[in-house]
Amino acid sequence: MLIILLGPPGAGKGTQAESIVKDYSLVYISTGDILRAAVKEDKELGRKAKHYMDQGSLVPDELVVEIVKDRLKDPDCQNGALFDGFPRTVEQAKFLDEALPEIGSMVDGVLLIEVDEDELIERLTGRRVCSKCNAVYHLKFNPPEVRNVCDQCGGDLYQRDDDSIETVKERLEVYKKQTGPLISFYKDKNVLYPVDGNEDISSVYKKIKAVLDKL
Ligand code: ADP
Ligand code: ADP
Ligand code: ZN
């Protein structure tokens, strides 16, 4: 099964992915996580991408496509994958359409998580992420048991550089302009499943499960 999580920054894609991968045994592929790891390790990819990420812009398609091409070669992807934050442009989606038949796969479903803009801003500015395992928390909506410590691995939590209010606003604009067109792209292919993401984490997950169980 190959599933794509689509939705604006802060919609809850990473949060919902944590449950989905466990329940459906899918390999999690987050281009954002891969890019942040490359920045942290000061790899060439990270040096090329950092400037775009800091500004809230998209990293060029060629770089991202290269990441996904490499990742899909890994044998663990044969059983299916959950994409989070990819594709983000129609160009990237077209690349995926071409690459998937090579590994005998196709897009089974695109979950579009929709959340109101005010709520997105509150979610993003209060987000905290584990520096070790990338688990996602929120100061108010999903706090860890011990302040600034990951429940799952004990790692320190940090705030992403791009979760500042100015960069958040830019990312929301970029989403509308550059990623928005993917909604009709996947609707036309009859694989789009919109989910209202405004409710609490477990209610949203129930709705996602209802969709995935029918695929
Ligand atoms: P995305 O991956 O779509 O950018 P995240 O999963 O990182 O979004 O969630 C953004 C922030 O909102 C995180 O701090 C997360 O804990 C919080 N969050 C996620 N889902 C919900 C929800 N349903 N209600 C309230 N807060 C949420
Ligand atoms: P979000 O929480 O906004 O969903 P991500 O972790 O998915 O954030 O992405 C963070 C940043 O990494 C983006 O603002 C962008 O600069 C870059 N990025 C991640 N995935 C892609 C992609 N598929 N195409 C282009 N840039 C990407
Ligand atoms: Zn952790």
PDB file of N, CA, C and O in Angstrom, residues 29-50 52-53 57-60 62-68 84-86 88 92 134 158:
ATOM      1  N   ILE A  29       8.278   7.831   4.963  1.00  0.00           N
ATOM      2  CA  ILE A  29       9.225   8.644   4.193  1.00  0.00           C
ATOM      3  C   ILE A  29       8.836  10.113   4.296  1.00  0.00           C
ATOM      4  O   ILE A  29       7.861  10.550   3.683  1.00  0.00           O
ATOM      5  N   SER A  30       9.576  10.854   5.106  1.00  0.00           N
ATOM      6  CA  SER A  30       9.332  12.287   5.262  1.00  0.00           C
ATOM      7  C   SER A  30      10.508  13.028   4.656  1.00  0.00           C
ATOM      8  O   SER A  30      11.628  12.957   5.168  1.00  0.00           O
ATOM      9  N   THR A  31      10.252  13.746   3.558  1.00  0.00           N
ATOM     10  CA  THR A  31      11.355  14.484   2.925  1.00  0.00           C
ATOM     11  C   THR A  31      11.852  15.592   3.861  1.00  0.00           C
ATOM     12  O   THR A  31      13.043  15.896   3.883  1.00  0.00           O
ATOM     13  N   GLY A  32      10.948  16.155   4.670  1.00  0.00           N
ATOM     14  CA  GLY A  32      11.368  17.174   5.639  1.00  0.00           C
ATOM     15  C   GLY A  32      12.356  16.599   6.645  1.00  0.00           C
ATOM     16  O   GLY A  32      13.403  17.202   6.917  1.00  0.00           O
ATOM     17  N   ASP A  33      12.063  15.417   7.196  1.00  0.00           N
ATOM     18  CA  ASP A  33      12.979  14.782   8.158  1.00  0.00           C
ATOM     19  C   ASP A  33      14.328  14.464   7.500  1.00  0.00           C
ATOM     20  O   ASP A  33      15.386  14.661   8.096  1.00  0.00           O
ATOM     21  N   ILE A  34      14.268  13.960   6.251  1.00  0.00           N
ATOM     22  CA  ILE A  34      15.516  13.601   5.561  1.00  0.00           C
ATOM     23  C   ILE A  34      16.360  14.864   5.317  1.00  0.00           C
ATOM     24  O   ILE A  34      17.568  14.879   5.536  1.00  0.00           O
ATOM     25  N   LEU A  35      15.684  15.942   4.909  1.00  0.00           N
ATOM     26  CA  LEU A  35      16.420  17.194   4.660  1.00  0.00           C
ATOM     27  C   LEU A  35      17.005  17.764   5.950  1.00  0.00           C
ATOM     28  O   LEU A  35      18.158  18.192   5.981  1.00  0.00           O
ATOM     29  N   ARG A  36      16.213  17.745   7.036  1.00  0.00           N
ATOM     30  CA  ARG A  36      16.742  18.278   8.310  1.00  0.00           C
ATOM     31  C   ARG A  36      17.930  17.449   8.804  1.00  0.00           C
ATOM     32  O   ARG A  36      18.892  17.995   9.335  1.00  0.00           O
ATOM     33  N   ALA A  37      17.877  16.135   8.599  1.00  0.00           N
ATOM     34  CA  ALA A  37      19.006  15.287   9.015  1.00  0.00           C
ATOM     35  C   ALA A  37      20.246  15.650   8.198  1.00  0.00           C
ATOM     36  O   ALA A  37      21.354  15.728   8.732  1.00  0.00           O
ATOM     37  N   ALA A  38      20.063  15.926   6.900  1.00  0.00           N
ATOM     38  CA  ALA A  38      21.203  16.280   6.045  1.00  0.00           C
ATOM     39  C   ALA A  38      21.794  17.632   6.449  1.00  0.00           C
ATOM     40  O   ALA A  38      23.004  17.840   6.368  1.00  0.00           O
ATOM     41  N   VAL A  39      20.937  18.547   6.902  1.00  0.00           N
ATOM     42  CA  VAL A  39      21.430  19.849   7.367  1.00  0.00           C
ATOM     43  C   VAL A  39      22.241  19.645   8.644  1.00  0.00           C
ATOM     44  O   VAL A  39      23.354  20.158   8.785  1.00  0.00           O
ATOM     45  N   LYS A  40      21.680  18.854   9.565  1.00  0.00           N
ATOM     46  CA  LYS A  40      22.318  18.622  10.854  1.00  0.00           C
ATOM     47  C   LYS A  40      23.691  17.961  10.683  1.00  0.00           C
ATOM     48  O   LYS A  40      24.661  18.317  11.347  1.00  0.00           O
ATOM     49  N   GLU A  41      23.765  17.017   9.745  1.00  0.00           N
ATOM     50  CA  GLU A  41      25.031  16.302   9.526  1.00  0.00           C
ATOM     51  C   GLU A  41      25.951  17.044   8.567  1.00  0.00           C
ATOM     52  O   GLU A  41      27.001  16.526   8.197  1.00  0.00           O
ATOM     53  N   ASP A  42      25.528  18.237   8.154  1.00  0.00           N
ATOM     54  CA  ASP A  42      26.309  19.072   7.248  1.00  0.00           C
ATOM     55  C   ASP A  42      26.714  18.332   5.966  1.00  0.00           C
ATOM     56  O   ASP A  42      27.830  18.461   5.472  1.00  0.00           O
ATOM     57  N   LYS A  43      25.773  17.548   5.428  1.00  0.00           N
ATOM     58  CA  LYS A  43      26.019  16.861   4.152  1.00  0.00           C
ATOM     59  C   LYS A  43      25.824  17.849   3.006  1.00  0.00           C
ATOM     60  O   LYS A  43      25.199  18.895   3.183  1.00  0.00           O
ATOM     61  N   GLU A  44      26.293  17.470   1.826  1.00  0.00           N
ATOM     62  CA  GLU A  44      26.169  18.369   0.679  1.00  0.00           C
ATOM     63  C   GLU A  44      24.706  18.732   0.415  1.00  0.00           C
ATOM     64  O   GLU A  44      24.364  19.886   0.181  1.00  0.00           O
ATOM     65  N   LEU A  45      23.843  17.718   0.492  1.00  0.00           N
ATOM     66  CA  LEU A  45      22.411  17.954   0.305  1.00  0.00           C
ATOM     67  C   LEU A  45      21.905  19.019   1.294  1.00  0.00           C
ATOM     68  O   LEU A  45      21.149  19.922   0.931  1.00  0.00           O
ATOM     69  N   GLY A  46      22.326  18.900   2.525  1.00  0.00           N
ATOM     70  CA  GLY A  46      21.910  19.850   3.555  1.00  0.00           C
ATOM     71  C   GLY A  46      22.388  21.255   3.261  1.00  0.00           C
ATOM     72  O   GLY A  46      21.646  22.229   3.427  1.00  0.00           O
ATOM     73  N   ARG A  47      23.623  21.362   2.784  1.00  0.00           N
ATOM     74  CA  ARG A  47      24.164  22.695   2.471  1.00  0.00           C
ATOM     75  C   ARG A  47      23.394  23.328   1.321  1.00  0.00           C
ATOM     76  O   ARG A  47      23.175  24.537   1.298  1.00  0.00           O
ATOM     77  N   LYS A  48      22.958  22.497   0.380  1.00  0.00           N
ATOM     78  CA  LYS A  48      22.194  23.033  -0.758  1.00  0.00           C
ATOM     79  C   LYS A  48      20.780  23.429  -0.343  1.00  0.00           C
ATOM     80  O   LYS A  48      20.180  24.337  -0.902  1.00  0.00           O
ATOM     81  N   ALA A  49      20.215  22.710   0.647  1.00  0.00           N
ATOM     82  CA  ALA A  49      18.788  22.893   0.970  1.00  0.00           C
ATOM     83  C   ALA A  49      18.525  23.934   2.061  1.00  0.00           C
ATOM     84  O   ALA A  49      17.449  24.534   2.100  1.00  0.00           O
ATOM     85  N   LYS A  50      19.487  24.151   2.934  1.00  0.00           N
ATOM     86  CA  LYS A  50      19.256  24.916   4.164  1.00  0.00           C
ATOM     87  C   LYS A  50      18.644  26.296   3.913  1.00  0.00           C
ATOM     88  O   LYS A  50      17.669  26.683   4.555  1.00  0.00           O
ATOM     89  N   TYR A  52      16.869  27.481   1.512  1.00  0.00           N
ATOM     90  CA  TYR A  52      15.444  27.456   1.134  1.00  0.00           C
ATOM     91  C   TYR A  52      14.577  27.156   2.355  1.00  0.00           C
ATOM     92  O   TYR A  52      13.532  27.768   2.561  1.00  0.00           O
ATOM     93  N   MET A  53      15.000  26.194   3.144  1.00  0.00           N
ATOM     94  CA  MET A  53      14.206  25.777   4.305  1.00  0.00           C
ATOM     95  C   MET A  53      14.090  26.920   5.321  1.00  0.00           C
ATOM     96  O   MET A  53      13.022  27.167   5.867  1.00  0.00           O
ATOM     97  N   SER A  57      10.781  28.512   1.875  1.00  0.00           N
ATOM     98  CA  SER A  57      10.521  28.170   0.464  1.00  0.00           C
ATOM     99  C   SER A  57      10.686  26.679   0.271  1.00  0.00           C
ATOM    100  O   SER A  57      11.254  25.990   1.120  1.00  0.00           O
ATOM    101  N   LEU A  58      10.248  26.208  -0.891  1.00  0.00           N
ATOM    102  CA  LEU A  58      10.466  24.797  -1.208  1.00  0.00           C
ATOM    103  C   LEU A  58      11.890  24.603  -1.723  1.00  0.00           C
ATOM    104  O   LEU A  58      12.431  25.457  -2.419  1.00  0.00           O
ATOM    105  N   VAL A  59      12.458  23.476  -1.380  1.00  0.00           N
ATOM    106  CA  VAL A  59      13.749  23.067  -1.917  1.00  0.00           C
ATOM    107  C   VAL A  59      13.500  22.685  -3.387  1.00  0.00           C
ATOM    108  O   VAL A  59      12.430  22.140  -3.708  1.00  0.00           O
ATOM    109  N   PRO A  60      14.447  22.969  -4.317  1.00  0.00           N
ATOM    110  CA  PRO A  60      14.196  22.661  -5.733  1.00  0.00           C
ATOM    111  C   PRO A  60      13.813  21.198  -5.969  1.00  0.00           C
ATOM    112  O   PRO A  60      14.335  20.294  -5.309  1.00  0.00           O
ATOM    113  N   GLU A  62      14.579  19.036  -8.192  1.00  0.00           N
ATOM    114  CA  GLU A  62      15.640  18.066  -8.530  1.00  0.00           C
ATOM    115  C   GLU A  62      16.241  17.437  -7.284  1.00  0.00           C
ATOM    116  O   GLU A  62      16.486  16.235  -7.240  1.00  0.00           O
ATOM    117  N   LEU A  63      16.464  18.285  -6.266  1.00  0.00           N
ATOM    118  CA  LEU A  63      17.089  17.772  -5.037  1.00  0.00           C
ATOM    119  C   LEU A  63      16.163  16.783  -4.335  1.00  0.00           C
ATOM    120  O   LEU A  63      16.584  15.723  -3.872  1.00  0.00           O
ATOM    121  N   VAL A  64      14.888  17.150  -4.254  1.00  0.00           N
ATOM    122  CA  VAL A  64      13.934  16.320  -3.523  1.00  0.00           C
ATOM    123  C   VAL A  64      13.670  15.006  -4.265  1.00  0.00           C
ATOM    124  O   VAL A  64      13.600  13.930  -3.656  1.00  0.00           O
ATOM    125  N   VAL A  65      13.576  15.099  -5.579  1.00  0.00           N
ATOM    126  CA  VAL A  65      13.331  13.913  -6.391  1.00  0.00           C
ATOM    127  C   VAL A  65      14.487  12.916  -6.233  1.00  0.00           C
ATOM    128  O   VAL A  65      14.286  11.707  -6.126  1.00  0.00           O
ATOM    129  N   GLU A  66      15.705  13.448  -6.162  1.00  0.00           N
ATOM    130  CA  GLU A  66      16.885  12.615  -5.966  1.00  0.00           C
ATOM    131  C   GLU A  66      16.800  11.845  -4.634  1.00  0.00           C
ATOM    132  O   GLU A  66      17.087  10.649  -4.574  1.00  0.00           O
ATOM    133  N   ILE A  67      16.354  12.532  -3.590  1.00  0.00           N
ATOM    134  CA  ILE A  67      16.208  11.907  -2.266  1.00  0.00           C
ATOM    135  C   ILE A  67      15.235  10.735  -2.352  1.00  0.00           C
ATOM    136  O   ILE A  67      15.484   9.638  -1.867  1.00  0.00           O
ATOM    137  N   VAL A  68      14.094  10.993  -2.994  1.00  0.00           N
ATOM    138  CA  VAL A  68      13.041   9.980  -3.038  1.00  0.00           C
ATOM    139  C   VAL A  68      13.462   8.804  -3.917  1.00  0.00           C
ATOM    140  O   VAL A  68      13.237   7.640  -3.576  1.00  0.00           O
ATOM    141  N   ASP A  84       5.143  11.635   3.636  1.00  0.00           N
ATOM    142  CA  ASP A  84       4.718  12.827   4.375  1.00  0.00           C
ATOM    143  C   ASP A  84       5.514  14.025   3.857  1.00  0.00           C
ATOM    144  O   ASP A  84       6.736  14.042   3.946  1.00  0.00           O
ATOM    145  N   GLY A  85       4.806  14.975   3.274  1.00  0.00           N
ATOM    146  CA  GLY A  85       5.504  16.168   2.777  1.00  0.00           C
ATOM    147  C   GLY A  85       6.084  15.981   1.388  1.00  0.00           C
ATOM    148  O   GLY A  85       6.837  16.816   0.896  1.00  0.00           O
ATOM    149  N   PHE A  86       5.735  14.917   0.753  1.00  0.00           N
ATOM    150  CA  PHE A  86       6.123  14.650  -0.638  1.00  0.00           C
ATOM    151  C   PHE A  86       4.997  13.898  -1.318  1.00  0.00           C
ATOM    152  O   PHE A  86       4.473  12.967  -0.699  1.00  0.00           O
ATOM    153  N   ARG A  88       5.165  17.733  -3.246  1.00  0.00           N
ATOM    154  CA  ARG A  88       4.722  19.063  -2.848  1.00  0.00           C
ATOM    155  C   ARG A  88       4.520  19.973  -4.045  1.00  0.00           C
ATOM    156  O   ARG A  88       4.129  21.120  -3.888  1.00  0.00           O
ATOM    157  N   GLN A  92       6.849  17.127  -8.872  1.00  0.00           N
ATOM    158  CA  GLN A  92       7.230  15.991  -8.011  1.00  0.00           C
ATOM    159  C   GLN A  92       6.223  14.853  -8.137  1.00  0.00           C
ATOM    160  O   GLN A  92       6.593  13.674  -8.152  1.00  0.00           O
ATOM    161  N   ASN A 134      12.548  12.305  16.195  1.00  0.00           N
ATOM    162  CA  ASN A 134      11.624  13.127  15.405  1.00  0.00           C
ATOM    163  C   ASN A 134      10.160  13.054  15.843  1.00  0.00           C
ATOM    164  O   ASN A 134       9.284  13.529  15.115  1.00  0.00           O
ATOM    165  N   TYR A 158      13.199  20.095  20.705  1.00  0.00           N
ATOM    166  CA  TYR A 158      13.648  21.417  20.245  1.00  0.00           C
ATOM    167  C   TYR A 158      12.568  22.052  19.385  1.00  0.00           C
ATOM    168  O   TYR A 158      11.627  21.383  18.949  1.00  0.00           O
TER     169      TYR A 158
END
